[in-house]
Tab-separated table of C-alpha atoms and ligand atoms in Angstrom:
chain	number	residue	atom	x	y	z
A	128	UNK	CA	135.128	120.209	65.502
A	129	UNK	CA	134.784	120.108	69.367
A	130	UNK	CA	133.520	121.442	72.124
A	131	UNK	CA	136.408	124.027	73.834
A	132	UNK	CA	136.725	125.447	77.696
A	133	UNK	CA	136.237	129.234	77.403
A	134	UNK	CA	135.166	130.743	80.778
A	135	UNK	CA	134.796	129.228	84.449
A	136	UNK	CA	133.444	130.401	87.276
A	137	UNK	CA	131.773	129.445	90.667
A	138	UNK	CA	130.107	130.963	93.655
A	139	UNK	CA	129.416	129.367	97.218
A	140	UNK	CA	126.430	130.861	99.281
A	141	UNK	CA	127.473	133.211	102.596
A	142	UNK	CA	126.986	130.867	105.446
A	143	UNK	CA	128.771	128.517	106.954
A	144	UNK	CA	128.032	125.018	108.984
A	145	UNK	CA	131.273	123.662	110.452
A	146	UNK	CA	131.375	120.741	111.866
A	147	UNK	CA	130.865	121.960	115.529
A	148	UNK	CA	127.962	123.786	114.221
A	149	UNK	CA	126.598	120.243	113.822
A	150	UNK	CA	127.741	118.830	116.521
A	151	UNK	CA	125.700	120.899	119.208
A	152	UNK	CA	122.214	119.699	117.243
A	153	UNK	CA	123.555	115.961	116.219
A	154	UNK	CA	124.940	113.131	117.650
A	155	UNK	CA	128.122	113.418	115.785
A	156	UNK	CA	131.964	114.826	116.081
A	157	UNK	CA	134.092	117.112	114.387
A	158	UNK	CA	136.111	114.399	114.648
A	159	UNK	CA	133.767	111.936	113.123
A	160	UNK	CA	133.183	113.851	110.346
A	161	UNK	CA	136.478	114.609	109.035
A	162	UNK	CA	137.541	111.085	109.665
A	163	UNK	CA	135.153	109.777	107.538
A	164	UNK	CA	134.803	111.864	105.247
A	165	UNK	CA	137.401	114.225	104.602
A	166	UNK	CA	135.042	117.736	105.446
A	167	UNK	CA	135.226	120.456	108.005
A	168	UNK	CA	132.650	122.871	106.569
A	169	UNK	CA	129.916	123.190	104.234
A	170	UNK	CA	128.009	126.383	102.604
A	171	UNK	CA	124.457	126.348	103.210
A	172	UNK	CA	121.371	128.385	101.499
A	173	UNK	CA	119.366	130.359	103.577
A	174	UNK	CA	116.735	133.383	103.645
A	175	UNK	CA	115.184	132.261	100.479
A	176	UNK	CA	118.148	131.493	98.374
A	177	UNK	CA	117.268	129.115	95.557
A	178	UNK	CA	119.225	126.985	93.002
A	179	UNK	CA	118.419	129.604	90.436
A	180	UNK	CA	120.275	132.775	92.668
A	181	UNK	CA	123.375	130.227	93.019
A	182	UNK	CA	123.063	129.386	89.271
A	183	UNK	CA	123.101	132.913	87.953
A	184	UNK	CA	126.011	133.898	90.106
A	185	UNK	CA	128.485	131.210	88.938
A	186	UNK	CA	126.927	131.429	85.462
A	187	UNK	CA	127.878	135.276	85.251
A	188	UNK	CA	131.454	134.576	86.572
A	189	UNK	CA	131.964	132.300	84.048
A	190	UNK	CA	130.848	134.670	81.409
A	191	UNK	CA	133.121	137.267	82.560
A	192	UNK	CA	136.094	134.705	82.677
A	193	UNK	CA	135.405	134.081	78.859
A	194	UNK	CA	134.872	137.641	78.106
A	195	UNK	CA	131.093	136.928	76.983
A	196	UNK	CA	128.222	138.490	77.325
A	197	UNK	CA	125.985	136.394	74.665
A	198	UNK	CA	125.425	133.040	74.169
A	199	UNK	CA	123.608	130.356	71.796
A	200	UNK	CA	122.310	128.151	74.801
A	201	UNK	CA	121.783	127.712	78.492
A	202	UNK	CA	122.270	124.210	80.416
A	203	UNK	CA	121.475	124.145	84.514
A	204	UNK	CA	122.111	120.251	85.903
A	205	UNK	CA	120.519	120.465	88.897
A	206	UNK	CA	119.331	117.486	91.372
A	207	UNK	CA	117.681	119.960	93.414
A	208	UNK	CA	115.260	122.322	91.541
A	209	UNK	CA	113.795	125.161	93.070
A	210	UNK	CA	110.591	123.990	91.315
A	211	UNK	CA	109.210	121.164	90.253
A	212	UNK	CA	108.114	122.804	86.966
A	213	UNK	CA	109.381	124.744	85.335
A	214	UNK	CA	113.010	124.341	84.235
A	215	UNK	CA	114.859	126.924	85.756
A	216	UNK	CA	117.469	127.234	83.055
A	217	UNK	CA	115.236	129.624	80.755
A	218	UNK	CA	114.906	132.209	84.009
A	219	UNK	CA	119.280	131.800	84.788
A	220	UNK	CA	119.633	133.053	80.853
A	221	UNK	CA	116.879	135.893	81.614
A	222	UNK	CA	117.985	137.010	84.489
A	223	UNK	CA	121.693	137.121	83.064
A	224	UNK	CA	120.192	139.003	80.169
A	225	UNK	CA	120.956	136.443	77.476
A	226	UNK	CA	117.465	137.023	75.866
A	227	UNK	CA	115.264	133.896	74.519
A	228	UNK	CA	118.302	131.552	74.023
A	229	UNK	CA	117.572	127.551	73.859
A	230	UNK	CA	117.521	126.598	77.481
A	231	UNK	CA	117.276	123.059	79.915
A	232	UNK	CA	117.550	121.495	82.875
A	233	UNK	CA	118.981	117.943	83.358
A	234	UNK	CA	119.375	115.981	86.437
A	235	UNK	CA	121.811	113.767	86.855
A	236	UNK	CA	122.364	114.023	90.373
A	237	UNK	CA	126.364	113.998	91.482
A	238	UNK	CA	127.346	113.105	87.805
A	239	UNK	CA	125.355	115.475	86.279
A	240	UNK	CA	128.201	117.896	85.453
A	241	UNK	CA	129.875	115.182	83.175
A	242	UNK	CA	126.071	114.412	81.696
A	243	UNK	CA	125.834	118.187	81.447
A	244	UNK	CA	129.376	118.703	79.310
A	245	UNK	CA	128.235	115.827	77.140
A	246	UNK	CA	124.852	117.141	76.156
A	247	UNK	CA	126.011	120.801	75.394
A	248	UNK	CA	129.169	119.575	73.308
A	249	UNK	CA	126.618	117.704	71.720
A	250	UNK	CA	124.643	121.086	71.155
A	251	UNK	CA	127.800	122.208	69.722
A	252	UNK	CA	128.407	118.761	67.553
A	253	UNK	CA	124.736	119.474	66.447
A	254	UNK	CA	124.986	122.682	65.225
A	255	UNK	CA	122.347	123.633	67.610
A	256	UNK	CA	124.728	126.399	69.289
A	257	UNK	CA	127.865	127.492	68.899
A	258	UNK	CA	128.322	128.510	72.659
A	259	UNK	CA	127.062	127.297	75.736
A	260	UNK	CA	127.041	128.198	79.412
A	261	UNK	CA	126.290	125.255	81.501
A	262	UNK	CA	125.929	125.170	85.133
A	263	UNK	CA	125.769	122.947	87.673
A	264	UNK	CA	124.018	124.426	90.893
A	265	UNK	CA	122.624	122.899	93.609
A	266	UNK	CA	120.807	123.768	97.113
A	267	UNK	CA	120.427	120.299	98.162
A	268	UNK	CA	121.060	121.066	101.825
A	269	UNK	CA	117.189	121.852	101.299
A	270	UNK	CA	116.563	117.949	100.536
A	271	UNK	CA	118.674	116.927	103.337
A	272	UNK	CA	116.649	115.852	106.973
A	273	UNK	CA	118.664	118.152	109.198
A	274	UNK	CA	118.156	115.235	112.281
A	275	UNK	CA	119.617	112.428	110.273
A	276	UNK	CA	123.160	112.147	111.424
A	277	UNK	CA	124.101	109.893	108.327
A	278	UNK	CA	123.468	111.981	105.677
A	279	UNK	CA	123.458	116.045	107.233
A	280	UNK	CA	127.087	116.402	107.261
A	281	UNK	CA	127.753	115.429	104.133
A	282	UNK	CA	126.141	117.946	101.650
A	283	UNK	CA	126.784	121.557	100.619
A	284	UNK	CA	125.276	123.762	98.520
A	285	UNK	CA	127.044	125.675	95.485
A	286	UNK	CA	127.370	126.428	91.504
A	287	UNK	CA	129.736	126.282	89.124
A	288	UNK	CA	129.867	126.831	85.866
A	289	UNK	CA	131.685	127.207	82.215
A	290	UNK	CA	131.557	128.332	79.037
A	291	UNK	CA	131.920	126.187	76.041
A	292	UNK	CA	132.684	127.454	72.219
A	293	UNK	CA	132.874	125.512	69.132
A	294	UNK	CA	136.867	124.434	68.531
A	295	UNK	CA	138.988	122.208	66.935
A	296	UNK	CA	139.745	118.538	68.892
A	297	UNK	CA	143.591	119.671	69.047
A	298	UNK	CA	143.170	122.686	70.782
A	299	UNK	CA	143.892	123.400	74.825
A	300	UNK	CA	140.459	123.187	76.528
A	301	UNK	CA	138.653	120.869	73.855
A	302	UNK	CA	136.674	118.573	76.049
A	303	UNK	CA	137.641	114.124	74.608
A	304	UNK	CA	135.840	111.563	74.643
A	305	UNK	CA	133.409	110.785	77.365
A	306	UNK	CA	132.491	107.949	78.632
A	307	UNK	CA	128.756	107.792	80.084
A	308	UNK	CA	126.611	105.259	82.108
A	309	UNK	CA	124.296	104.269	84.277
A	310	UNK	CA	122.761	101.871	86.817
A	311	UNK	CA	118.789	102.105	87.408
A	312	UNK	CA	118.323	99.143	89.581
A	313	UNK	CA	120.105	100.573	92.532
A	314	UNK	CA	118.273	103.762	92.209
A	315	UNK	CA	117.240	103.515	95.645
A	316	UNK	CA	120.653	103.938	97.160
A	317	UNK	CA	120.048	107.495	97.138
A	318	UNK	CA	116.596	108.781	97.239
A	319	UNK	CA	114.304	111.542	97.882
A	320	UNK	CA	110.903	109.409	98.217
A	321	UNK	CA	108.334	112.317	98.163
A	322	UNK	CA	107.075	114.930	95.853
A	323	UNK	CA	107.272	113.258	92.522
A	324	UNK	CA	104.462	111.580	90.227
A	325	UNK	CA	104.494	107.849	92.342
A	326	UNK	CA	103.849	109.675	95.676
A	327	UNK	CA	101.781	112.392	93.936
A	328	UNK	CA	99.148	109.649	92.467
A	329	UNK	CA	99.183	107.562	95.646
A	330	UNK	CA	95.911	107.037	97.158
A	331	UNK	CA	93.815	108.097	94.246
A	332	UNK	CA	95.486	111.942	94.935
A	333	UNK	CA	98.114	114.002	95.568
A	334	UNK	CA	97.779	112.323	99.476
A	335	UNK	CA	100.077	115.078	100.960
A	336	UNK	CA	98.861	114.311	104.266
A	337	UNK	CA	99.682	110.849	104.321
A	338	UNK	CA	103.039	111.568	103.348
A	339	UNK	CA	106.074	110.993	106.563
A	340	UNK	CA	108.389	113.647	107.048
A	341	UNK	CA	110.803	111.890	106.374
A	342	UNK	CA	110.012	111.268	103.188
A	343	UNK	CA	110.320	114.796	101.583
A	344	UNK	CA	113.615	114.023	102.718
A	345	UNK	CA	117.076	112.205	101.184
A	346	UNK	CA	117.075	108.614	101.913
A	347	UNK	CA	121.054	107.357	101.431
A	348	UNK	CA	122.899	103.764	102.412
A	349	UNK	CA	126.009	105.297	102.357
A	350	UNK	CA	128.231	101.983	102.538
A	351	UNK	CA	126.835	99.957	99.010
A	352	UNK	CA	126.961	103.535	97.429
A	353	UNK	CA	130.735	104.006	98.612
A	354	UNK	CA	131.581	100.340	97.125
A	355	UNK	CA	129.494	101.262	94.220
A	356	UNK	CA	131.136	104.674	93.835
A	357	UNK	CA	134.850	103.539	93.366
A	358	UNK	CA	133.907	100.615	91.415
A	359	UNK	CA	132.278	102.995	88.977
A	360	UNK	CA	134.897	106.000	88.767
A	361	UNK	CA	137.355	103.912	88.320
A	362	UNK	CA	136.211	101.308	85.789
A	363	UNK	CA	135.004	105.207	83.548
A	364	UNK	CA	138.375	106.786	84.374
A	365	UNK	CA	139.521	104.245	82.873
A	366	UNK	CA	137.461	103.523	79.818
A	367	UNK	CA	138.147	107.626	78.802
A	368	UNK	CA	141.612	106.972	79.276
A	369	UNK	CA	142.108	104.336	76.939
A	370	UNK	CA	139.536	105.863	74.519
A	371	UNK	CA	141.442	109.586	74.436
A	372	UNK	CA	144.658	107.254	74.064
A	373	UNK	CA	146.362	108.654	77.327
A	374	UNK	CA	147.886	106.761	80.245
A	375	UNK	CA	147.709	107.286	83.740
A	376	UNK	CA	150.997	108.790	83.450
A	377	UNK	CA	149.757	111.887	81.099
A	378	UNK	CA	147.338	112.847	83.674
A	379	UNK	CA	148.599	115.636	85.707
A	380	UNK	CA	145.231	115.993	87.563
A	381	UNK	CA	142.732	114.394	88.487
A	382	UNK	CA	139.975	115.782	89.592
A	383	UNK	CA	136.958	113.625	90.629
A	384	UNK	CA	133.229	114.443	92.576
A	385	UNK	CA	134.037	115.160	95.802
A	386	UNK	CA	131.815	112.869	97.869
A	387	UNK	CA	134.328	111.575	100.518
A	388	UNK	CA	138.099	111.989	100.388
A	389	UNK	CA	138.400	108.151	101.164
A	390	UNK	CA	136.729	107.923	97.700
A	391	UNK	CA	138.430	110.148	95.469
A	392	UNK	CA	142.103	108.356	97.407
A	393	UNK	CA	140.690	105.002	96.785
A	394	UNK	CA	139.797	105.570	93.046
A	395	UNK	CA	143.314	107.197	92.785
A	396	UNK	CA	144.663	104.197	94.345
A	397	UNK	CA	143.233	101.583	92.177
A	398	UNK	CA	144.141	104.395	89.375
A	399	UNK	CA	147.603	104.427	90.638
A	400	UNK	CA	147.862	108.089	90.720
A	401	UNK	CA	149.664	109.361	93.471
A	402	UNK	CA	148.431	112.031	95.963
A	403	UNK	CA	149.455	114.974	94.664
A	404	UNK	CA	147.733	114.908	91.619
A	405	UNK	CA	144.801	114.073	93.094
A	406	UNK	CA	142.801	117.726	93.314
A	407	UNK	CA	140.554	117.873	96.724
A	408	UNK	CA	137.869	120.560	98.473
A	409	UNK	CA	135.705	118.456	99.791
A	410	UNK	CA	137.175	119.932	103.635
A	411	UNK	CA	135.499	123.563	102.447
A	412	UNK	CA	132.628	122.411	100.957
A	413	UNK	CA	131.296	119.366	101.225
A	414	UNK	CA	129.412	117.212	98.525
A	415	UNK	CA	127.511	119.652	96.030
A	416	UNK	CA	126.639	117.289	93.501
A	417	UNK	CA	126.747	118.799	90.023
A	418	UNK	CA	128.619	121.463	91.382
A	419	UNK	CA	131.789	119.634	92.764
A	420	UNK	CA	133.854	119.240	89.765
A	421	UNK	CA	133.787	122.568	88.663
A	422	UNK	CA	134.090	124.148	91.618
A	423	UNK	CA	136.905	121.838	91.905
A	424	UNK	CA	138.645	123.019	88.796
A	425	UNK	CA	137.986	126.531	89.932
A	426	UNK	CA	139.856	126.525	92.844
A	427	UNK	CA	142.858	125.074	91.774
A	428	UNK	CA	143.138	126.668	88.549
A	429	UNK	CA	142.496	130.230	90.673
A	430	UNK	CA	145.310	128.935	92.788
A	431	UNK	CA	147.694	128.790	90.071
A	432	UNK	CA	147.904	124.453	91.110
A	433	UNK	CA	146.062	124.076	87.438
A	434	UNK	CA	148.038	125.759	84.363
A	435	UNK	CA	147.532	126.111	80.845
A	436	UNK	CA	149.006	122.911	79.487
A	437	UNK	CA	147.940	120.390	82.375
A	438	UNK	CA	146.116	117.468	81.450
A	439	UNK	CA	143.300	116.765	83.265
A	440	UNK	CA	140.657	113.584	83.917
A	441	UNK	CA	137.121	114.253	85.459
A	442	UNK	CA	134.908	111.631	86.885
A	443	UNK	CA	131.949	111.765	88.899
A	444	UNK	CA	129.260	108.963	90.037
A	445	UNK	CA	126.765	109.524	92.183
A	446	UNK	CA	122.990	108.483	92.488
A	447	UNK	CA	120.765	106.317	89.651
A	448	UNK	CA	123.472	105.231	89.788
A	449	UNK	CA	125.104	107.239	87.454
A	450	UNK	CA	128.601	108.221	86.243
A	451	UNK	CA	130.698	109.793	83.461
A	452	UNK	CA	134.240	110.513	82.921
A	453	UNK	CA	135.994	112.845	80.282
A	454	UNK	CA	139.827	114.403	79.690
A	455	UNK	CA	140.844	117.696	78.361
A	456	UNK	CA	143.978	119.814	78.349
A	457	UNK	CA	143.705	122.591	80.533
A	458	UNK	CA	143.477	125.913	78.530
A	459	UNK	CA	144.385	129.808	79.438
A	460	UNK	CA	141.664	130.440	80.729
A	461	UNK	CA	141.224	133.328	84.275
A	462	UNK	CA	139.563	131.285	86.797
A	463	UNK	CA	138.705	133.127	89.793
A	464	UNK	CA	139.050	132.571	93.969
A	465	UNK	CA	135.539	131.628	95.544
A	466	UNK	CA	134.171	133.598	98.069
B	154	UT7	O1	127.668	111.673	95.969
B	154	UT7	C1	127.609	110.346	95.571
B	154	UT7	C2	126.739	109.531	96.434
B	154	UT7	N1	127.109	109.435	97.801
B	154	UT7	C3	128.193	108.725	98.198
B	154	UT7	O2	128.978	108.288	97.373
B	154	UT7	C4	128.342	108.462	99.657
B	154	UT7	C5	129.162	107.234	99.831
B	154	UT7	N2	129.258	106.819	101.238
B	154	UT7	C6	130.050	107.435	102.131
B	154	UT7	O3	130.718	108.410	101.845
B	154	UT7	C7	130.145	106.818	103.505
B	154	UT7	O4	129.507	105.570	103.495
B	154	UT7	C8	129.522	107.705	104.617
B	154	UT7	C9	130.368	108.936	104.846
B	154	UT7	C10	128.119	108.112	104.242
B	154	UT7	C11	129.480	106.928	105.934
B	154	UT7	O5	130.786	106.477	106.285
B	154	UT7	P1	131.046	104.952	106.656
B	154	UT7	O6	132.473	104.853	106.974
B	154	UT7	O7	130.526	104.117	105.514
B	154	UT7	O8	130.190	104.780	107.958
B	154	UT7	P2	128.968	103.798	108.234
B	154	UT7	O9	127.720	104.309	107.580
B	154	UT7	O10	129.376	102.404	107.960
B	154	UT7	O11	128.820	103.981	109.794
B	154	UT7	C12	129.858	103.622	110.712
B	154	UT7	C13	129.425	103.980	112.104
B	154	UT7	C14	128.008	103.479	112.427
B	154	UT7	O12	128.009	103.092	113.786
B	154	UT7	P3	128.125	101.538	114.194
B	154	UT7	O13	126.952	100.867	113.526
B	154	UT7	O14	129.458	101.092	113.651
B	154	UT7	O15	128.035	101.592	115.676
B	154	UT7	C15	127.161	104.702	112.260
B	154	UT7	O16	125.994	104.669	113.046
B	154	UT7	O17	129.385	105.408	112.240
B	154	UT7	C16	128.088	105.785	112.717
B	154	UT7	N3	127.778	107.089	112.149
B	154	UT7	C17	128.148	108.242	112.732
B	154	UT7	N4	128.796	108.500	113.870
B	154	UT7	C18	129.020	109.787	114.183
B	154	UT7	C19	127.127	107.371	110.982
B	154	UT7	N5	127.080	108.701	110.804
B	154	UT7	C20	127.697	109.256	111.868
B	154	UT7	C21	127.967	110.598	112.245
B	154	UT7	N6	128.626	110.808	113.397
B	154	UT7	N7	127.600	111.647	111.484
């Protein structure tokens, strides 16, 4: 038995924030930017859009691509809630009409799609559900201080999301092994300081006015995390590989978070995959957390660059510190062009 890749889908919010766009409000470049990091543009909520909105979008694409309409259980990773309480899973499989189904959030910030398609195969191991759609949306532009050169170019906003069924392990699509871990005393590489229970009881009360701005706002040292990040993807790429039993050889993609192109090359490096199996979007879209792998895999299986047959490895870190890897064979599935 195993989980299986049914459906896939994604969708990116309307606007756009190029690089220029932050250039006339920032002390930064176009040229900066894409040096650095590998991105031109990012999507960006606005008017009200929440994580939920992106969430049902790319969770209804992906039911059409499986040819669903019902499911046994609803999954949202999200590191950017449009709530604090409560988990907006159970409204996503409302407002798609799936009924009272078993629905969650998890946060697992940029990792928190691998997280995500370990805890619903394990709904499927379980015999909790038989099929899942899990998504991974985020509107963490929200979280981001829109002055802070160092961290406002770097995020996007975005869902994307699949369907899993129950399987067999030797089918296309069934997801292997994973391997999962973590890193809590370096949590405060990347942090959002305000709005959670040790701010909240501060003070003897909820002390909202004694709160700085800036606090309500991502706090990221970008250079440890970038050491931090290859060391991690790497090391986890290569713990699935040896656990599935494939070499670096039998991997005909890889496609890894997207939180700079300088990362995903130097994990590839040390990997010793070369370039062109190394899947990248980062230029359109930026870092979107639980959202980058699969809207990753989206756009290069809707391109055609991802067939039925190809063998792919997904790894993601990102903050904790967290990261997970896994491998599957890509199966025929329709994945469709975002927006
Ligand atoms: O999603 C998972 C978690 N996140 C990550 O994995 C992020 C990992 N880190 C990174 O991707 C990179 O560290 C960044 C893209 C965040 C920064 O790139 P960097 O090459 O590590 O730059 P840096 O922070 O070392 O800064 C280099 C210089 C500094 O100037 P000085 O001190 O050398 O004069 C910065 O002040 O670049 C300056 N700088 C900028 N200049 C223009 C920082 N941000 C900007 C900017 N525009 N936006």
């Amino acid at each position: 038995m195993a989980a299986v890749l049914a459906g896939i889908g994604g969708f990116l919010p309307p606007r756009v924030v190029t690089n220029e766009d932050l250039s006339a409000t920032l002390d930064t470049s176009d040229e900066w930017i894409r040096t650095r990091t590998g991105i031109s543009e990012r999507r960006v909520v606005s008017g009200g859009t929440s994580t939920g909105d992106l969430a049902v979008q790319a969770g209804a694409r992906a039911l059409r691509s499986a040819g669903v309409d019902a499911v046994d259980a609803v999954v949202v990773a999200t590191t950017s809630p449009e709530r604090l309480c409560p988990a907006v899973a159970p409204e996503v499989a409302s407002r798609l009409g799936l009924g009272q189904v078993a629905a969650f959030d998890l946060t697992s910030a940029c990792s928190g799609f691998l997280y995500g398609l370990a805890a619903s195969a394990g709904l499927i191991a379980s015999g909790a559900a038989d099929t899942v759609l899990f998504i991974g949306a985020e509107a963490f532009t929200t979280l981001v201080n829109p002055q802070d050169r160092s961290t406002a170019p770097i995020f996007g906003d975005g869902a994307g999301a699949v369907v899993l069924r129950r399987g067999e392990p030797d089918e296309p699509g069934a997801l292997g092994p994973f391997d999962l871990g973590s890193d809590g005393s370096l949590a405060d590489l990347l942090a959002v300081p305000a709005g959670g229970s040790r701010q909240r009881s501060a003070d003897g009360g909820l002390g909202h006015g004694a709160v700085p701005t800036e606090d309500w706002y991502l706090r990221m040292e970008g250079r440890p995390l970038y050491q931090q990040a290859v060391e991690h993807m790497t090391q986890s790429a290569q713990a699935v590989l040896k656990h599935a039993d494939w070499s670096v050889a039998d991997v005909d993609w890889f496609v890894g978070h997207q939180a700079n192109v300088r990362i995903v090359r130097a994990v590839a490096e040390e990997l010793e995959l070369p370039e062109e199996r190394v899947a990248v979007n980062i230029d359109r879209v930026g870092n979107t957390l639980s959202a980058s792998v699969p809207l990753l895999l989206n756009d290069i299986a809707a391109r055609g660059d991802l067939r039925p047959g190809d063998r792919v490895l997904l790894s993601a870190f990102g903050a904790g510190l967290s990261w997970g890897s896994t491998v599957l064979v890509w199966p025929d599935i329709t994945a469709v062009a975002v927006n």
